[in-house]
CSV table of C-alpha atoms and ligand atoms in Angstrom, one decimal:
chain,number,residue,atom,x,y,z
A,1,UNK,CA,11.4,22.6,13.5
A,2,UNK,CA,14.3,21.0,15.4
A,3,UNK,CA,15.8,17.6,16.1
A,4,UNK,CA,18.5,16.6,18.6
A,5,UNK,CA,19.3,15.6,22.1
A,6,UNK,CA,16.6,16.7,24.6
A,7,UNK,CA,18.7,19.3,26.4
A,8,UNK,CA,19.9,21.0,23.3
A,9,UNK,CA,16.5,21.1,21.7
A,10,UNK,CA,14.9,22.5,24.9
A,11,UNK,CA,17.6,25.1,25.3
A,12,UNK,CA,16.9,26.4,21.8
A,13,UNK,CA,13.1,26.3,22.3
A,14,UNK,CA,12.4,27.1,26.0
A,15,UNK,CA,8.8,28.1,25.4
A,16,UNK,CA,7.2,25.0,24.0
A,17,UNK,CA,3.4,25.1,24.4
A,18,UNK,CA,3.0,21.5,25.1
A,19,UNK,CA,5.5,18.8,26.1
A,20,UNK,CA,5.1,15.1,25.3
A,21,UNK,CA,7.3,13.0,27.6
A,22,UNK,CA,8.9,10.2,25.5
A,23,UNK,CA,11.4,9.0,28.1
A,24,UNK,CA,12.1,5.3,27.7
A,25,UNK,CA,10.3,5.2,24.3
A,26,UNK,CA,11.3,5.0,20.7
A,27,UNK,CA,10.4,8.2,18.7
A,28,UNK,CA,10.3,7.5,15.0
A,29,UNK,CA,8.6,8.6,11.8
A,30,UNK,CA,5.0,7.6,11.2
A,31,UNK,CA,4.6,4.5,8.9
A,32,UNK,CA,4.0,5.2,5.2
A,33,UNK,CA,2.0,2.3,3.7
A,34,UNK,CA,2.7,2.7,0.0
A,35,UNK,CA,0.3,0.0,-1.3
A,36,UNK,CA,-3.3,-0.7,-0.2
A,37,UNK,CA,-6.6,-1.6,-1.7
A,38,UNK,CA,-8.3,0.1,1.3
A,39,UNK,CA,-11.7,0.7,-0.3
A,40,UNK,CA,-13.8,-2.4,-0.9
A,41,UNK,CA,-17.1,-3.8,0.3
A,42,UNK,CA,-17.8,-7.4,1.4
A,43,UNK,CA,-15.3,-9.8,3.0
A,44,UNK,CA,-13.9,-13.1,2.1
A,45,UNK,CA,-13.3,-14.9,5.4
A,46,UNK,CA,-15.0,-18.0,3.8
A,47,UNK,CA,-11.8,-18.4,1.7
A,48,UNK,CA,-9.7,-19.1,4.8
A,49,UNK,CA,-10.8,-22.8,5.3
A,50,UNK,CA,-10.5,-23.3,1.5
A,51,UNK,CA,-6.9,-22.1,1.7
A,52,UNK,CA,-6.3,-24.4,4.6
A,53,UNK,CA,-7.4,-27.3,2.3
A,54,UNK,CA,-5.0,-26.0,-0.4
A,55,UNK,CA,-7.7,-25.0,-2.8
A,56,UNK,CA,-6.1,-23.1,-5.8
A,57,UNK,CA,-7.1,-19.5,-6.4
A,58,UNK,CA,-8.7,-20.4,-9.7
A,59,UNK,CA,-11.0,-22.9,-8.0
A,60,UNK,CA,-11.9,-20.4,-5.2
A,61,UNK,CA,-12.8,-17.9,-8.0
A,62,UNK,CA,-14.9,-20.6,-9.7
A,63,UNK,CA,-16.8,-21.2,-6.5
A,64,UNK,CA,-17.7,-17.5,-6.3
A,65,UNK,CA,-14.8,-16.1,-4.4
A,66,UNK,CA,-11.8,-14.1,-5.4
A,67,UNK,CA,-11.4,-10.6,-6.8
A,68,UNK,CA,-14.6,-10.6,-8.8
A,69,UNK,CA,-16.8,-11.3,-5.8
A,70,UNK,CA,-15.3,-8.2,-4.2
A,71,UNK,CA,-16.0,-6.3,-7.4
A,72,UNK,CA,-19.6,-7.3,-7.2
A,73,UNK,CA,-20.0,-6.2,-3.6
A,74,UNK,CA,-18.2,-3.0,-4.2
A,75,UNK,CA,-20.3,-2.2,-7.3
A,76,UNK,CA,-23.4,-2.7,-5.1
A,77,UNK,CA,-22.2,-0.5,-2.2
A,78,UNK,CA,-23.0,3.2,-2.1
A,79,UNK,CA,-20.4,5.9,-1.8
A,80,UNK,CA,-21.4,6.4,1.9
A,81,UNK,CA,-21.2,2.7,2.7
A,82,UNK,CA,-17.7,2.5,1.2
A,83,UNK,CA,-16.7,5.6,3.1
A,84,UNK,CA,-17.8,4.2,6.4
A,85,UNK,CA,-16.1,0.8,5.8
A,86,UNK,CA,-12.8,2.4,4.7
A,87,UNK,CA,-12.8,4.9,7.6
A,88,UNK,CA,-13.0,2.2,10.2
A,89,UNK,CA,-10.0,0.5,8.6
A,90,UNK,CA,-8.1,3.7,8.4
A,91,UNK,CA,-8.8,4.3,12.2
A,92,UNK,CA,-7.2,1.0,13.0
A,93,UNK,CA,-4.3,1.7,10.7
A,94,UNK,CA,-3.7,5.1,12.4
A,95,UNK,CA,-3.8,3.5,15.8
A,96,UNK,CA,-1.1,1.1,14.7
A,97,UNK,CA,1.1,4.0,13.4
A,98,UNK,CA,0.3,4.5,9.8
A,99,UNK,CA,0.2,8.2,9.1
A,100,UNK,CA,0.1,8.1,5.2
A,101,UNK,CA,-1.4,5.5,3.0
A,102,UNK,CA,-1.6,5.0,-0.7
A,103,UNK,CA,-5.1,3.8,-1.7
A,104,UNK,CA,-6.0,2.1,-5.0
A,105,UNK,CA,-9.2,1.9,-6.9
A,106,UNK,CA,-9.7,-1.4,-8.9
A,107,UNK,CA,-12.8,-3.1,-7.4
A,108,UNK,CA,-15.1,-1.1,-9.7
A,109,UNK,CA,-13.8,-2.1,-13.1
A,110,UNK,CA,-16.3,0.2,-14.8
A,111,UNK,CA,-16.1,3.9,-15.0
A,112,UNK,CA,-18.8,5.0,-12.6
A,113,UNK,CA,-17.6,2.6,-9.9
A,114,UNK,CA,-13.9,3.4,-10.3
A,115,UNK,CA,-14.8,7.1,-10.0
A,116,UNK,CA,-17.0,6.2,-6.9
A,117,UNK,CA,-14.0,4.6,-5.2
A,118,UNK,CA,-11.7,7.5,-6.0
A,119,UNK,CA,-14.3,10.0,-4.7
A,120,UNK,CA,-14.3,8.0,-1.4
A,121,UNK,CA,-10.5,8.3,-1.3
A,122,UNK,CA,-10.8,12.0,-1.8
A,123,UNK,CA,-13.4,12.3,1.0
A,124,UNK,CA,-11.1,10.3,3.3
A,125,UNK,CA,-8.3,12.5,2.4
A,126,UNK,CA,-10.3,15.6,3.6
A,127,UNK,CA,-11.9,14.0,6.7
A,128,UNK,CA,-9.3,11.6,8.1
A,129,UNK,CA,-6.0,12.2,9.9
A,130,UNK,CA,-4.2,9.6,7.7
A,131,UNK,CA,-2.9,11.3,4.6
A,132,UNK,CA,-4.2,9.6,1.4
A,133,UNK,CA,-2.4,9.1,-1.9
A,134,UNK,CA,-4.9,8.0,-4.5
A,135,UNK,CA,-4.0,5.6,-7.3
A,136,UNK,CA,-6.2,4.6,-10.3
A,137,UNK,CA,-6.1,0.8,-10.9
A,138,UNK,CA,-8.8,0.3,-13.5
A,139,UNK,CA,-6.6,-2.4,-15.1
A,140,UNK,CA,-6.7,-4.6,-11.9
A,141,UNK,CA,-8.6,-7.6,-13.4
A,142,UNK,CA,-11.0,-8.3,-16.2
A,143,UNK,CA,-14.6,-7.8,-15.2
A,144,UNK,CA,-17.1,-10.5,-15.9
A,145,UNK,CA,-18.7,-8.6,-18.8
A,146,UNK,CA,-15.3,-8.5,-20.6
A,147,UNK,CA,-14.4,-12.2,-20.0
A,148,UNK,CA,-12.1,-13.3,-22.8
A,149,UNK,CA,-12.0,-9.8,-24.2
A,150,UNK,CA,-8.9,-8.2,-22.6
A,151,UNK,CA,-8.1,-6.0,-25.6
A,152,UNK,CA,-11.6,-4.5,-25.5
A,153,UNK,CA,-11.3,-3.8,-21.8
A,154,UNK,CA,-7.9,-2.1,-22.3
A,155,UNK,CA,-9.5,0.1,-25.0
A,156,UNK,CA,-12.3,0.9,-22.5
A,157,UNK,CA,-9.7,1.8,-19.8
A,158,UNK,CA,-7.8,4.0,-22.3
A,159,UNK,CA,-10.7,5.8,-24.0
A,160,UNK,CA,-13.4,5.9,-21.3
A,161,UNK,CA,-12.0,5.5,-17.8
A,162,UNK,CA,-8.8,7.5,-18.0
A,163,UNK,CA,-10.4,10.5,-19.7
A,164,UNK,CA,-13.1,10.5,-17.1
A,165,UNK,CA,-10.7,10.7,-14.2
A,166,UNK,CA,-10.2,14.5,-14.2
A,167,UNK,CA,-7.1,16.2,-12.9
A,168,UNK,CA,-7.2,15.5,-9.2
A,169,UNK,CA,-8.9,12.2,-8.4
A,170,UNK,CA,-5.6,10.1,-8.8
A,171,UNK,CA,-2.0,10.9,-8.4
A,172,UNK,CA,-0.8,7.5,-9.8
A,173,UNK,CA,-1.9,4.9,-12.3
A,174,UNK,CA,-1.2,1.3,-11.7
A,175,UNK,CA,-1.6,-1.9,-13.8
A,176,UNK,CA,-1.7,-5.6,-12.7
A,177,UNK,CA,0.8,-7.2,-15.1
A,178,UNK,CA,0.3,-11.0,-14.8
A,179,UNK,CA,-0.6,-14.0,-16.8
A,180,UNK,CA,-4.4,-14.1,-17.0
A,181,UNK,CA,-4.6,-10.4,-16.2
A,182,UNK,CA,-2.8,-7.8,-18.3
A,183,UNK,CA,0.2,-8.2,-20.7
A,184,UNK,CA,3.3,-6.0,-20.7
A,185,UNK,CA,2.1,-4.5,-24.0
A,186,UNK,CA,-1.4,-3.6,-22.6
A,187,UNK,CA,0.1,-2.2,-19.5
A,188,UNK,CA,2.6,-0.1,-21.5
A,189,UNK,CA,-0.3,1.5,-23.4
A,190,UNK,CA,-2.3,2.3,-20.3
A,191,UNK,CA,0.7,3.7,-18.4
A,192,UNK,CA,1.9,5.8,-21.3
A,193,UNK,CA,-1.5,7.4,-21.6
A,194,UNK,CA,-1.6,8.0,-17.9
A,195,UNK,CA,1.8,9.7,-18.0
A,196,UNK,CA,0.6,11.9,-20.8
A,197,UNK,CA,-2.2,13.0,-18.5
A,198,UNK,CA,0.4,13.9,-15.8
A,199,UNK,CA,-0.1,10.9,-13.6
A,200,UNK,CA,2.8,9.1,-12.0
A,201,UNK,CA,2.9,5.3,-12.7
A,202,UNK,CA,3.3,2.1,-10.7
A,203,UNK,CA,3.2,-1.6,-11.7
A,204,UNK,CA,2.0,-4.8,-9.9
A,205,UNK,CA,5.0,-6.8,-11.1
A,206,UNK,CA,6.1,-10.4,-11.0
A,207,UNK,CA,3.8,-11.5,-8.2
A,208,UNK,CA,2.6,-15.0,-9.3
A,209,UNK,CA,5.0,-15.5,-12.2
A,210,UNK,CA,7.9,-13.8,-13.9
A,211,UNK,CA,6.1,-11.6,-16.4
A,212,UNK,CA,8.4,-8.6,-17.4
A,213,UNK,CA,6.6,-6.2,-15.0
A,214,UNK,CA,9.9,-5.0,-13.4
A,215,UNK,CA,11.5,-4.4,-16.8
A,216,UNK,CA,8.4,-2.5,-17.9
A,217,UNK,CA,8.4,-0.4,-14.7
A,218,UNK,CA,12.0,0.7,-15.4
A,219,UNK,CA,11.2,1.4,-19.1
A,220,UNK,CA,8.2,3.7,-18.4
A,221,UNK,CA,9.9,5.4,-15.4
A,222,UNK,CA,7.5,4.1,-12.8
A,223,UNK,CA,8.0,5.4,-9.3
A,224,UNK,CA,7.7,1.8,-8.0
A,225,UNK,CA,7.3,-1.9,-9.0
A,226,UNK,CA,5.4,-3.8,-6.4
A,227,UNK,CA,5.4,-7.5,-5.2
A,228,UNK,CA,8.5,-8.8,-7.1
A,229,UNK,CA,8.3,-12.3,-5.8
A,230,UNK,CA,9.5,-13.8,-9.1
A,231,UNK,CA,11.5,-10.8,-10.4
A,232,UNK,CA,14.3,-11.6,-12.8
A,233,UNK,CA,17.9,-10.4,-12.3
A,234,UNK,CA,17.6,-8.3,-15.5
A,235,UNK,CA,14.4,-6.7,-14.0
A,236,UNK,CA,16.3,-5.8,-10.8
A,237,UNK,CA,19.2,-4.3,-12.8
A,238,UNK,CA,16.8,-2.2,-14.9
A,239,UNK,CA,15.0,-1.0,-11.7
A,240,UNK,CA,18.3,-0.1,-10.0
A,241,UNK,CA,19.5,1.8,-13.0
A,242,UNK,CA,16.3,3.9,-13.2
A,243,UNK,CA,15.9,4.3,-9.4
A,244,UNK,CA,12.5,2.5,-9.4
A,245,UNK,CA,11.6,1.6,-5.8
A,246,UNK,CA,10.8,-2.1,-5.1
A,247,UNK,CA,7.7,-2.4,-2.8
A,248,UNK,CA,7.5,-5.8,-1.1
A,249,UNK,CA,4.2,-7.0,0.3
A,250,UNK,CA,4.7,-10.0,2.6
A,251,UNK,CA,1.1,-10.2,3.7
A,252,UNK,CA,0.1,-11.7,0.3
A,253,UNK,CA,2.4,-14.7,0.3
A,254,UNK,CA,1.6,-15.1,4.1
A,255,UNK,CA,-2.1,-15.6,3.2
A,256,UNK,CA,-1.6,-17.4,-0.1
A,257,UNK,CA,-0.7,-21.1,0.1
A,258,UNK,CA,2.1,-22.0,-2.3
A,259,UNK,CA,3.2,-18.4,-2.9
A,260,UNK,CA,6.8,-17.9,-1.6
A,261,UNK,CA,8.0,-14.7,0.2
A,262,UNK,CA,10.0,-12.3,-1.9
A,263,UNK,CA,13.7,-12.2,-1.2
A,264,UNK,CA,14.4,-8.8,0.3
A,265,UNK,CA,18.1,-9.4,0.7
A,266,UNK,CA,18.5,-10.1,-3.0
A,267,UNK,CA,16.7,-6.9,-3.9
A,268,UNK,CA,18.8,-4.8,-1.5
A,269,UNK,CA,22.0,-6.3,-2.9
A,270,UNK,CA,20.8,-5.5,-6.5
A,271,UNK,CA,20.9,-1.8,-5.5
A,272,UNK,CA,17.1,-1.4,-5.7
A,273,UNK,CA,15.7,1.0,-3.0
A,274,UNK,CA,13.3,-1.2,-1.1
A,275,UNK,CA,10.0,-0.3,0.6
A,276,UNK,CA,7.4,-2.3,2.5
A,277,UNK,CA,3.6,-2.2,2.5
A,278,UNK,CA,0.6,-4.1,3.7
A,279,UNK,CA,-1.2,-4.6,0.4
A,280,UNK,CA,-4.4,-4.4,2.5
A,281,UNK,CA,-7.1,-6.1,0.5
A,282,UNK,CA,-10.0,-8.6,1.1
A,283,UNK,CA,-7.7,-11.5,0.2
A,284,UNK,CA,-5.0,-10.4,2.7
A,285,UNK,CA,-6.7,-8.2,5.3
A,286,UNK,CA,-3.6,-6.7,6.9
A,287,UNK,CA,-3.7,-3.3,8.4
A,288,UNK,CA,-0.6,-3.4,10.6
A,289,UNK,CA,2.8,-2.1,9.4
A,290,UNK,CA,4.2,-3.5,12.6
A,291,UNK,CA,3.3,-7.0,11.5
A,292,UNK,CA,4.9,-6.3,8.1
A,293,UNK,CA,8.1,-5.4,9.9
A,294,UNK,CA,8.1,-8.8,11.6
A,295,UNK,CA,7.5,-10.7,8.4
A,296,UNK,CA,10.2,-8.6,6.7
A,297,UNK,CA,12.8,-9.4,9.4
A,298,UNK,CA,11.9,-13.1,9.8
A,299,UNK,CA,11.0,-14.0,6.3
A,300,UNK,CA,12.4,-11.4,3.8
A,301,UNK,CA,15.9,-11.4,5.3
A,302,UNK,CA,15.8,-7.7,6.1
A,303,UNK,CA,17.5,-6.3,9.3
A,304,UNK,CA,15.1,-4.5,11.6
A,305,UNK,CA,16.6,-1.1,10.8
A,306,UNK,CA,16.4,-1.8,7.1
A,307,UNK,CA,12.8,-2.8,7.4
A,308,UNK,CA,11.9,0.4,9.4
A,309,UNK,CA,13.6,2.5,6.7
A,310,UNK,CA,11.6,0.5,4.1
A,311,UNK,CA,8.4,1.3,6.0
A,312,UNK,CA,9.0,5.0,6.3
A,313,UNK,CA,11.5,7.0,4.2
A,314,UNK,CA,11.6,4.5,1.3
A,315,UNK,CA,7.9,4.0,1.4
A,316,UNK,CA,7.5,7.8,1.1
A,317,UNK,CA,9.9,7.6,-1.9
A,318,UNK,CA,7.6,5.0,-3.4
A,319,UNK,CA,4.9,7.7,-3.4
A,320,UNK,CA,7.2,10.4,-4.7
A,321,UNK,CA,6.9,12.1,-1.2
A,322,UNK,CA,10.4,11.4,0.2
A,323,UNK,CA,11.3,15.1,0.4
A,324,UNK,CA,8.4,15.8,2.7
A,325,UNK,CA,7.6,12.6,4.6
A,326,UNK,CA,9.3,9.5,6.1
A,327,UNK,CA,12.1,10.8,8.3
A,328,UNK,CA,12.6,13.1,11.3
A,329,UNK,CA,14.5,16.0,9.8
A,330,UNK,CA,14.3,19.8,10.1
A,331,UNK,CA,11.9,21.1,7.5
A,332,UNK,CA,10.0,17.9,7.1
A,333,UNK,CA,6.4,17.2,8.1
A,334,UNK,CA,6.2,16.2,11.8
A,335,UNK,CA,4.5,12.8,11.4
A,336,UNK,CA,5.8,10.7,14.3
A,337,UNK,CA,5.2,7.9,16.6
A,338,UNK,CA,6.0,7.2,20.2
A,339,UNK,CA,6.6,3.5,20.6
A,340,UNK,CA,6.3,1.7,23.9
A,341,UNK,CA,9.7,0.0,23.7
A,342,UNK,CA,13.3,0.8,24.7
A,343,UNK,CA,14.7,0.2,21.2
A,344,UNK,CA,13.6,-0.3,17.6
A,345,UNK,CA,14.3,-4.1,17.7
A,346,UNK,CA,11.1,-4.6,19.6
A,347,UNK,CA,9.1,-3.6,16.6
A,348,UNK,CA,9.7,-6.8,14.6
A,349,UNK,CA,10.2,-8.8,17.8
A,350,UNK,CA,6.9,-8.4,19.5
A,351,UNK,CA,4.5,-10.2,17.2
A,352,UNK,CA,0.9,-9.0,16.9
A,353,UNK,CA,1.1,-6.5,19.7
A,354,UNK,CA,0.4,-2.8,19.0
A,355,UNK,CA,3.4,-1.0,20.5
A,356,UNK,CA,2.4,2.4,19.3
A,357,UNK,CA,1.5,4.7,22.2
A,358,UNK,CA,1.0,8.1,20.5
A,359,UNK,CA,0.6,9.2,16.9
A,360,UNK,CA,1.5,12.8,15.8
A,361,UNK,CA,0.4,13.9,12.3
A,362,UNK,CA,1.5,17.3,11.0
A,363,UNK,CA,2.7,18.2,14.5
A,364,UNK,CA,-0.7,17.5,16.2
A,365,UNK,CA,-1.4,14.5,18.5
A,366,UNK,CA,-4.1,12.6,16.6
A,367,UNK,CA,-4.2,9.3,18.5
A,368,UNK,CA,-3.2,8.1,22.0
A,369,UNK,CA,-3.4,4.6,23.5
A,370,UNK,CA,-6.2,4.5,26.1
A,371,UNK,CA,-4.0,3.8,29.1
A,372,UNK,CA,-1.9,7.0,28.5
B,401,LIG,ZN1,-2.0,-4.8,-4.7
């Protein structure tokens, strides 16, 4: 409704029903987390000591860990179980200031289970204060039953999964473009079909190696290309020219031995709009956008103000929602945080402490710290 210095705002609106005293605090937009794999069953804490020993991902997978172990647990879980697990995570995310979250499928890898995950996302969207943006990620990995038959699996995604989606279960389609996962050509076919169905598209790009994911994202008009640890200069130029948002996810290299952090400064200097997300998943169980801000400032070479913009307005743009979310402006949705700090620099500075005191979603207080 209005933004400005306290005295001016109050003089224009003398009859406010309720007053929230934010003196001495930072008031800022709620965090938009533009990349999560929120809905999964099981957990992989057993991989932490293996990572300490430097065990490569392939070996962890051979010993029964990795993505496919999560797929197995998620296939076994009922819709109600997945809902309960995801709701708890979402409660903690809200308490740490996340007011909107993108949520991907991708731990089902067969039609019934991918649909099950997306139905859980739809139910969360109806029942939880955090706004949910659902993404179909059927091409996340090859399920066991398609081992060595990537082409057949892509055909299955194209001709069975995508048609079964229906009009409202997903807003975006994403593909994991990486050696050992899906090729640029396979991703192009899936994303083109998704676009014909009216979905927006996203790409998991250049995470473990340089694989042409950023170039593909620009070519197909993706709203974002995510990870970008190994992105090429040409890929960045293509993204900049098409306005593709680069989503950086420092939680993944933080928890993956040998994987370097992406270079945020290089991406900003290439003219690519930059967003930040948690990539919450059972390999990197990160729910806090505040911790992402710290990693971004200390490890991705982003100034705190840039990182905050990347976690709010640019993250909203990475979901095609920049006109409605992500900043405090007249006419936008009132998603805002009161932060227990005298300035924004405390957000990356105070590691691992939740500084959020109050969360407002759509103009309503939805969470308050206990001591307030
Ligand atoms: Zn991801």
